[in-house]
mmCIF file of C-alpha atoms in Angstrom:
data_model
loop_
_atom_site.group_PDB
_atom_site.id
_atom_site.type_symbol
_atom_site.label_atom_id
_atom_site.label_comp_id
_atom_site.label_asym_id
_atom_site.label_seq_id
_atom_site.Cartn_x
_atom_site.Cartn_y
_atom_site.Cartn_z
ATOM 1 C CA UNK I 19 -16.629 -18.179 -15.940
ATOM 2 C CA UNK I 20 -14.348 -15.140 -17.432
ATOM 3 C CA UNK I 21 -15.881 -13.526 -20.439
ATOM 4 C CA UNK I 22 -13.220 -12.174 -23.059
ATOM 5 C CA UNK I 23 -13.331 -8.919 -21.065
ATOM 6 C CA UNK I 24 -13.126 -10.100 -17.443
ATOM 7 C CA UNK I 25 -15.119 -11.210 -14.666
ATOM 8 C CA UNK I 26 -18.486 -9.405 -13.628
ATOM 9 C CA UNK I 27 -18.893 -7.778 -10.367
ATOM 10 C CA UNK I 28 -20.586 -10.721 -8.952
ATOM 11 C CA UNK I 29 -17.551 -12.635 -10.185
ATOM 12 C CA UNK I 30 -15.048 -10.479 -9.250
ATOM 13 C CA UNK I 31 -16.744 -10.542 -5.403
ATOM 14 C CA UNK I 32 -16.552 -14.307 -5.497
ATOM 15 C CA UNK I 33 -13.056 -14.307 -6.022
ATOM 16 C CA UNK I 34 -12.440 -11.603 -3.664
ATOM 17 C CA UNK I 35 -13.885 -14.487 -1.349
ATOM 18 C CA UNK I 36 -11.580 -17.446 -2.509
ATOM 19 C CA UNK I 37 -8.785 -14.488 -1.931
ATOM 20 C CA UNK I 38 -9.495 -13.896 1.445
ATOM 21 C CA UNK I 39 -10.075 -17.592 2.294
ATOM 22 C CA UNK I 40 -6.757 -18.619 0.858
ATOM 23 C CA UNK I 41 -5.061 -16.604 2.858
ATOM 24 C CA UNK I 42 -5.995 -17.640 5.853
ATOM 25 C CA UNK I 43 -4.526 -21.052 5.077
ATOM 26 C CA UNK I 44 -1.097 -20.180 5.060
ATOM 27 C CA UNK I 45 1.065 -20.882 7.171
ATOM 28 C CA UNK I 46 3.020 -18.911 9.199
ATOM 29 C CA UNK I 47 6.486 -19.249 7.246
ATOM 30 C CA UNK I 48 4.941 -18.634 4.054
ATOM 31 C CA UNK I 49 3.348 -16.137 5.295
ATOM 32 C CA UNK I 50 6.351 -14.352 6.931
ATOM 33 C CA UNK I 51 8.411 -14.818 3.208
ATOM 34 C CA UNK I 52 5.558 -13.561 1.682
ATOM 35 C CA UNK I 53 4.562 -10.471 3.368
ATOM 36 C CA UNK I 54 8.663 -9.444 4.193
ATOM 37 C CA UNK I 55 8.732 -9.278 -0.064
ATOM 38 C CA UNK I 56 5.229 -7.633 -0.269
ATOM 39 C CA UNK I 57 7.064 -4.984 2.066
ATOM 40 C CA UNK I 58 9.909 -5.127 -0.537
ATOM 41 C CA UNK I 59 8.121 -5.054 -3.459
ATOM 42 C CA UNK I 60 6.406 -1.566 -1.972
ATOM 43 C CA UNK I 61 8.772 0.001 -0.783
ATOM 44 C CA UNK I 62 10.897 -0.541 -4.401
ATOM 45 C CA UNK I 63 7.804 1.758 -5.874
ATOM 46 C CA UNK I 64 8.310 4.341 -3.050
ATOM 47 C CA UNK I 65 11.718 4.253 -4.026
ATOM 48 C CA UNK I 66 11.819 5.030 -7.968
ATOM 49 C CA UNK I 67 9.031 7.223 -7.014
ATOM 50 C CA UNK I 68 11.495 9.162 -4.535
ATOM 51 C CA UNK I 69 14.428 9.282 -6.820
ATOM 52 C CA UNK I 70 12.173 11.088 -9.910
ATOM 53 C CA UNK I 71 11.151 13.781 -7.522
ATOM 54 C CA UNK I 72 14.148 14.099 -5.518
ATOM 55 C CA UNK I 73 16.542 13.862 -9.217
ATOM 56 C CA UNK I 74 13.543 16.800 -10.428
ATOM 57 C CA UNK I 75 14.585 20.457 -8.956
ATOM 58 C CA UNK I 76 13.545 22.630 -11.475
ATOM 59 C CA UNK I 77 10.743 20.428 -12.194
ATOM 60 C CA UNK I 78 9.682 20.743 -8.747
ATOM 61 C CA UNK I 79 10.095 24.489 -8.685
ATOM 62 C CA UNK I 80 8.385 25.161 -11.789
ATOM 63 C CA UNK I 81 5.289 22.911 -12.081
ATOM 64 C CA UNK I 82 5.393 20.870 -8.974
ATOM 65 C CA UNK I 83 1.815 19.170 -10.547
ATOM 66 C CA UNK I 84 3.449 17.858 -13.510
ATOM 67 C CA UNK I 85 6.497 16.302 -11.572
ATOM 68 C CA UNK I 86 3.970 14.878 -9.060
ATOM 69 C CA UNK I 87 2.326 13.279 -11.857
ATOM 70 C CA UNK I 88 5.199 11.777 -13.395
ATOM 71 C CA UNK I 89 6.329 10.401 -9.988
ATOM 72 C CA UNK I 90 3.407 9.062 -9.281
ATOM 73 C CA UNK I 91 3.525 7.163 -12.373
ATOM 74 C CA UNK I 92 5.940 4.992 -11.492
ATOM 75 C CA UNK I 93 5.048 4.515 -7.748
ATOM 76 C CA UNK I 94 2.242 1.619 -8.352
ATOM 77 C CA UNK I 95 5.028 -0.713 -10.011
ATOM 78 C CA UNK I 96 5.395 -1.901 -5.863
ATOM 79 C CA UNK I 97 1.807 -2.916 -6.529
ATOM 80 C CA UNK I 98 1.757 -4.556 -9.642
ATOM 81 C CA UNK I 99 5.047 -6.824 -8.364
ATOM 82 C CA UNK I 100 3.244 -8.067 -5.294
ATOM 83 C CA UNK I 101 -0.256 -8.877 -7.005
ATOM 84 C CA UNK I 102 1.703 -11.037 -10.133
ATOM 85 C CA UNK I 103 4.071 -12.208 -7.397
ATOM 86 C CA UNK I 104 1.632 -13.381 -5.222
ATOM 87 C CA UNK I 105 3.333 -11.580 -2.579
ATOM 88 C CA UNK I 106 0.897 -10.583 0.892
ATOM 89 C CA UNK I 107 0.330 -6.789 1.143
ATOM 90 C CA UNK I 108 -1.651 -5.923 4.771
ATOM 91 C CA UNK I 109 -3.324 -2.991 3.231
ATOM 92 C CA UNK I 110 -4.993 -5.081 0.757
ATOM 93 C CA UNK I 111 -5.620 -7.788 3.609
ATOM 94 C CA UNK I 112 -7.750 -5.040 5.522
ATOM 95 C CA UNK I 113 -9.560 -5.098 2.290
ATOM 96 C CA UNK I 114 -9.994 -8.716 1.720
ATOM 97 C CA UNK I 115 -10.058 -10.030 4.954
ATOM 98 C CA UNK I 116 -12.971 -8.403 6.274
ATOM 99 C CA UNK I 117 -14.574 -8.720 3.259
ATOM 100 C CA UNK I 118 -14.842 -12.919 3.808
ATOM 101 C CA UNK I 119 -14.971 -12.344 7.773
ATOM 102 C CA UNK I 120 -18.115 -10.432 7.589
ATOM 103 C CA UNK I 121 -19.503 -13.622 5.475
ATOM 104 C CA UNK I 122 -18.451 -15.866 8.287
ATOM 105 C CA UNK I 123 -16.262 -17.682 5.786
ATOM 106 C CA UNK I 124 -12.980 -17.226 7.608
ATOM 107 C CA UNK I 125 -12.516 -16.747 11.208
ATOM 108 C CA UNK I 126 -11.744 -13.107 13.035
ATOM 109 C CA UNK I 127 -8.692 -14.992 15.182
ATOM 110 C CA UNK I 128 -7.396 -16.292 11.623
ATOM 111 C CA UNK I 129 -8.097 -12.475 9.819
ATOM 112 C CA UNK I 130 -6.195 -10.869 12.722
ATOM 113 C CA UNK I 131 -3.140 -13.242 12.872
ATOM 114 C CA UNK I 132 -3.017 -12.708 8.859
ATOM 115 C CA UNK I 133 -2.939 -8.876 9.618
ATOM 116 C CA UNK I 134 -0.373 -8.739 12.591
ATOM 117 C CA UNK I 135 2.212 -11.469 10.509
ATOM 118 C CA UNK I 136 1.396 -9.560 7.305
ATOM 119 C CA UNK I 137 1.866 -6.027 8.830
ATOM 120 C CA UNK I 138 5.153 -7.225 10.891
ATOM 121 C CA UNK I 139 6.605 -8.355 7.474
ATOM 122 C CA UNK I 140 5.866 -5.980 5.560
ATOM 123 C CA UNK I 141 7.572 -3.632 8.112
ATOM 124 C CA UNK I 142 10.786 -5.427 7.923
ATOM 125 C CA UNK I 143 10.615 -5.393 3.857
ATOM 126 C CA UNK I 144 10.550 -1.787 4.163
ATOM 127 C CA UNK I 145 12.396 -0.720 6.478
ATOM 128 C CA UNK I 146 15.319 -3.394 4.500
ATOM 129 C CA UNK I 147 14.591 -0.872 1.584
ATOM 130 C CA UNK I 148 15.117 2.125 2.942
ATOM 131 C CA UNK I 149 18.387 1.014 5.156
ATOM 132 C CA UNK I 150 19.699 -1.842 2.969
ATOM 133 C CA UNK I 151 18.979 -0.903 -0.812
ATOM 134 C CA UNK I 152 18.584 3.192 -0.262
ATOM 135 C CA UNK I 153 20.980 4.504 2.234
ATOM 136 C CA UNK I 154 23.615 2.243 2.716
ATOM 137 C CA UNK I 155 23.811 1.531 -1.199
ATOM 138 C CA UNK I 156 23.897 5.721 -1.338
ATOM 139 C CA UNK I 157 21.433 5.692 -4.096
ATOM 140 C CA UNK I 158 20.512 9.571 -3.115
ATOM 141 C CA UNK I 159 23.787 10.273 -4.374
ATOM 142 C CA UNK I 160 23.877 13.991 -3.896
ATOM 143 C CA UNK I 161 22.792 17.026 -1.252
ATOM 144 C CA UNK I 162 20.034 17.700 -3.445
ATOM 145 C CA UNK I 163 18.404 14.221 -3.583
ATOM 146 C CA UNK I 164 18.865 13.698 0.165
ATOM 147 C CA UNK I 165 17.832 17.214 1.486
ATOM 148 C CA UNK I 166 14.255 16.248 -0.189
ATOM 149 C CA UNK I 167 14.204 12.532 1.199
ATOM 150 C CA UNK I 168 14.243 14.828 4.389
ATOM 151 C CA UNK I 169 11.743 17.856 3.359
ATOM 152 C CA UNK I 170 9.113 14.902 2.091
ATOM 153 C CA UNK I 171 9.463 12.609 4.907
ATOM 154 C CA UNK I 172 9.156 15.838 7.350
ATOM 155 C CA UNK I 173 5.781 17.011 5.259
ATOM 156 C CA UNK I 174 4.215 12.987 6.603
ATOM 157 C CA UNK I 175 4.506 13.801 9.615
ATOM 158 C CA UNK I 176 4.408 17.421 10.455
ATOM 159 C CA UNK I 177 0.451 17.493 9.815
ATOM 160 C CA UNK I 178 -2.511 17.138 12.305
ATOM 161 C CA UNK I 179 -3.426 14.540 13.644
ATOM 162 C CA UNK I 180 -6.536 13.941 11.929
ATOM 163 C CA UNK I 181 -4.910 14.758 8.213
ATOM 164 C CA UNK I 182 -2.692 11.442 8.305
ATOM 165 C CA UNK I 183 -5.695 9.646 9.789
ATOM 166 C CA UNK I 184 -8.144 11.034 6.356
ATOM 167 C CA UNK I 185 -5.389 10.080 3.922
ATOM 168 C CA UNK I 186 -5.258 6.939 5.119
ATOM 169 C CA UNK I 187 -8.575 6.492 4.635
ATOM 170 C CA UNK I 188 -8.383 7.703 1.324
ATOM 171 C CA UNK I 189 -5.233 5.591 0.675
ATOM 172 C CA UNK I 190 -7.204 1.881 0.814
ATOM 173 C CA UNK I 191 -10.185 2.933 -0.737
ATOM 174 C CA UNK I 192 -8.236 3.078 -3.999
ATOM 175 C CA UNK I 193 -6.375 0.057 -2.917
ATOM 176 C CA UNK I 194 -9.193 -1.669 -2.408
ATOM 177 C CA UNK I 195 -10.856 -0.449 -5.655
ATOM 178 C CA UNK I 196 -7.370 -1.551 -7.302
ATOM 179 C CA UNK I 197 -7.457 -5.088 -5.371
ATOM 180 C CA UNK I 198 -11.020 -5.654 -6.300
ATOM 181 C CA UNK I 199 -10.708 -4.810 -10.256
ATOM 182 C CA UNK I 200 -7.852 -6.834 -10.987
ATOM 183 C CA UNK I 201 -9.136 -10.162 -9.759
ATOM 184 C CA UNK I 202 -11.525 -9.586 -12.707
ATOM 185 C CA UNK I 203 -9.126 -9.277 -15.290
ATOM 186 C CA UNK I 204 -8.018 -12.134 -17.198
ATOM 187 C CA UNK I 205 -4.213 -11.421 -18.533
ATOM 188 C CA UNK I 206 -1.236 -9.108 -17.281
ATOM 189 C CA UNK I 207 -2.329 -6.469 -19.029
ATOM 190 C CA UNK I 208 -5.488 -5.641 -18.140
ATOM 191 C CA UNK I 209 -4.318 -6.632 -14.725
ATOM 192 C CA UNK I 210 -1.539 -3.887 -14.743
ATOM 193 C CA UNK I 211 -3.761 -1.500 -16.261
ATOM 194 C CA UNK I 212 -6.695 -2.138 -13.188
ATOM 195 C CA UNK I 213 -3.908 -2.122 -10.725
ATOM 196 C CA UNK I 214 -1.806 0.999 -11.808
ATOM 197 C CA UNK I 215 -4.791 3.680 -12.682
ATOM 198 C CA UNK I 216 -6.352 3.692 -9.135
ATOM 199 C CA UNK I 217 -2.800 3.414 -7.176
ATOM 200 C CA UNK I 218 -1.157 6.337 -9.640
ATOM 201 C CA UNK I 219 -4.504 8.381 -8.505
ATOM 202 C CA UNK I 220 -4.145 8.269 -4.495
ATOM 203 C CA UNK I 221 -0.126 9.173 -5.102
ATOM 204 C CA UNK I 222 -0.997 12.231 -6.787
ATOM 205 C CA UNK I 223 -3.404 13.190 -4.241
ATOM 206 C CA UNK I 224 -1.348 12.721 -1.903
ATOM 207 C CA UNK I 225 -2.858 9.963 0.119
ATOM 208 C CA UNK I 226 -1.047 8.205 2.828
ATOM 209 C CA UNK I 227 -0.320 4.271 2.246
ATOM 210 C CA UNK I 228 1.100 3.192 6.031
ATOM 211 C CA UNK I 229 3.423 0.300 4.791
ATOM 212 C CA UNK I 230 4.917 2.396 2.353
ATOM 213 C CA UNK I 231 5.465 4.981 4.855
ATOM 214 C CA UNK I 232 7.789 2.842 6.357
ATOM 215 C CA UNK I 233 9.567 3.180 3.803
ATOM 216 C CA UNK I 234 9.477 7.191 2.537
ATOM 217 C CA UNK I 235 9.361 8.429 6.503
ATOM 218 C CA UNK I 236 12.625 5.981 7.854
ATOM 219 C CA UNK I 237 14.734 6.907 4.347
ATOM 220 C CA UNK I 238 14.149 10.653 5.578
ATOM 221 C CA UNK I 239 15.202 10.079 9.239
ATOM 222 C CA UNK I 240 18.074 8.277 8.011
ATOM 223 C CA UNK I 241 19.471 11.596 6.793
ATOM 224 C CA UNK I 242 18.437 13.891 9.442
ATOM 225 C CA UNK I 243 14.220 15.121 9.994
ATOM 226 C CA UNK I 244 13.002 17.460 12.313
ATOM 227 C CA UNK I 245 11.465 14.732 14.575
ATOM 228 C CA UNK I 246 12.051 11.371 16.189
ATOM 229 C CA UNK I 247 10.973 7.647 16.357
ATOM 230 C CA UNK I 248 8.281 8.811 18.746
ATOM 231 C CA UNK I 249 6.032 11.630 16.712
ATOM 232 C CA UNK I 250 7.007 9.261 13.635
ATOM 233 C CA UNK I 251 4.556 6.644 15.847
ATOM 234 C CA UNK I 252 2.281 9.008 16.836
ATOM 235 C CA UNK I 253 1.430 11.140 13.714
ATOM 236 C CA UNK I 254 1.668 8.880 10.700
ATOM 237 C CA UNK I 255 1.895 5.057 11.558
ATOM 238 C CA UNK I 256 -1.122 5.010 13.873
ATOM 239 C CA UNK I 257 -3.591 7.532 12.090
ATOM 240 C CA UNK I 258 -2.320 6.291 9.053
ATOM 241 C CA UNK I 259 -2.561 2.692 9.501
ATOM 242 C CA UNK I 260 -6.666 2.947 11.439
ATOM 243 C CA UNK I 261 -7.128 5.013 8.086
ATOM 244 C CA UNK I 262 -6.451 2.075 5.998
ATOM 245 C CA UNK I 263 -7.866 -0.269 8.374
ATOM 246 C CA UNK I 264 -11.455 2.343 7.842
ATOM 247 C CA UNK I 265 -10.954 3.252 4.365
ATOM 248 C CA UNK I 266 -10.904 -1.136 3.245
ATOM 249 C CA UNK I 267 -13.337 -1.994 5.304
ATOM 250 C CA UNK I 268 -16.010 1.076 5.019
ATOM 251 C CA UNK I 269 -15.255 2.059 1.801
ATOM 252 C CA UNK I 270 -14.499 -1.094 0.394
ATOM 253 C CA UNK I 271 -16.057 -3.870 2.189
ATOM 254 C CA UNK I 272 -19.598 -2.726 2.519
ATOM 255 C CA UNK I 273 -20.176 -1.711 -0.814
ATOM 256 C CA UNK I 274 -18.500 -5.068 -2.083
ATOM 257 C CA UNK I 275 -20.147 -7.111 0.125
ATOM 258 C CA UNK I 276 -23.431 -6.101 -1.468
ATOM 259 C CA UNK I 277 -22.277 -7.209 -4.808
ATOM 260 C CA UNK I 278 -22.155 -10.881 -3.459
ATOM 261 C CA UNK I 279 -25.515 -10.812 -1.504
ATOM 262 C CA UNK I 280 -23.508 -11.571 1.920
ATOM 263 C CA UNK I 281 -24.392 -8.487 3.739
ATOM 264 C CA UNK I 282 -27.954 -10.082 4.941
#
């Protein structure tokens, strides 16, 4: 039972339980709506987040912390729309779902057909975004706005190896910490408010989130980046995507787990 300021701990990891459970029940339609608009939903953040920075030259020039910052601010609405929506994120899945499979309350075939449905369909939402609602709708409307979609998307993937692979370990632990603390809160508010700190913190430091990369790295290619489908594969969606997969289930899981007693 909720107290007047939320759920405790031990609460909030039962939940996190009934979460992970409930999603293996879907089925696969449901599922497939779901995650395409969880890819959406992203992607829509990545997008208002692109158009402050890109729209921000001087800003850029002259404090490029403070236009971070308020970029960043507006990045986790993606976030806040799939978690009121009830819309299926795979980053949070890695997260959740190996958070109940470790309890032997869902199954590992049922946690990896969530992932691969959720992580196809989120794929598609984004990439819809960045062709659909960003490049054919011309919403970079001028040189200046378009030459950064390209010098951002280019600074993703021009880095080692190991870089993407760190920040995306960095990426879902804050996920996961923003997952986790707004199943305890009891209204849209404090929801919003447990969701949007933790998300707004791994934007500014620059941590790599691989669904909305689909998103922020395709937009870029779209108008012309130093590199091809093939080092976009190799240097940002798989380090970037076994970084999440580490950072929610080291970072998050094990130190969750112990809240509910299931790590015996």
């Amino acid at each position: 039972m909720a107290s007047v300021n939320g759920f405790s701990p031990q609460g909030i990891a039962d939940l996190t339980t009934k979460a992970g459970i409930a999603k293996t029940r879907l089925t696969w339609g449901k599922l497939a709506v779901k995650s395409f608009f969880g890819g959406v939903f992203i992607s829509l953040g990545g997008l208002v987040n692109l158009i402050v920075l890109a729209g921000s030259p001087g800003l850029r020039e002259s404090n490029p912390a403070l236009a971070k910052l308020i970029a960043a601010f507006v990045f986790p609405m993606g976030f806040v729309l799939v978690t009121l929506t009830n819309m299926e994120l795979c980053t949070s899945s890695l997260f959740v779902l190996p958070f109940t499979t470790l309890q032997r309350k869902t199954s590992v075939k049922a946690t990896a057909k969530n992932l691969f449905v959720s992580y196809i369909g989120n794929v598609c939402g984004a990439l819809f975004v960045a062709g659909v609602m960003a490049w054919w709708s011309n919403v970079l409307d001028t040189d200046t706005m378009t030459s950064y979609a390209v010098t951002q998307a280019e600074a993703r993937v021009n880095v080692a190896w190991s870089v993407n692979f760190l920040r995306g370990i960095g990426c879902n632990f804050f996920v996961a910490l923003a997952f986790f603390m707004s199943l305890g809160a009891v209204e849209y508010v404090s929801k919003i408010c447990t969701i949007w700190v933790p998300i707004w913190a791994f934007v500014i430091a620059g941590y790599q989130h691989s669904i909305a990369n689909y998103f922020m790295i395709p937009i870029g290619m779209f108008y012309g980046t130093n590199f091809g489908v093939g080092k976009f594969i190799y240097q940002s969606i798989i380090p970037v995507t076994l970084g999440n997969l580490v950072g929610g289930v080291v970072l998050g899981v094990l130190p969750f787990c112990r809240n509910r007693g299931a790590m015996r």
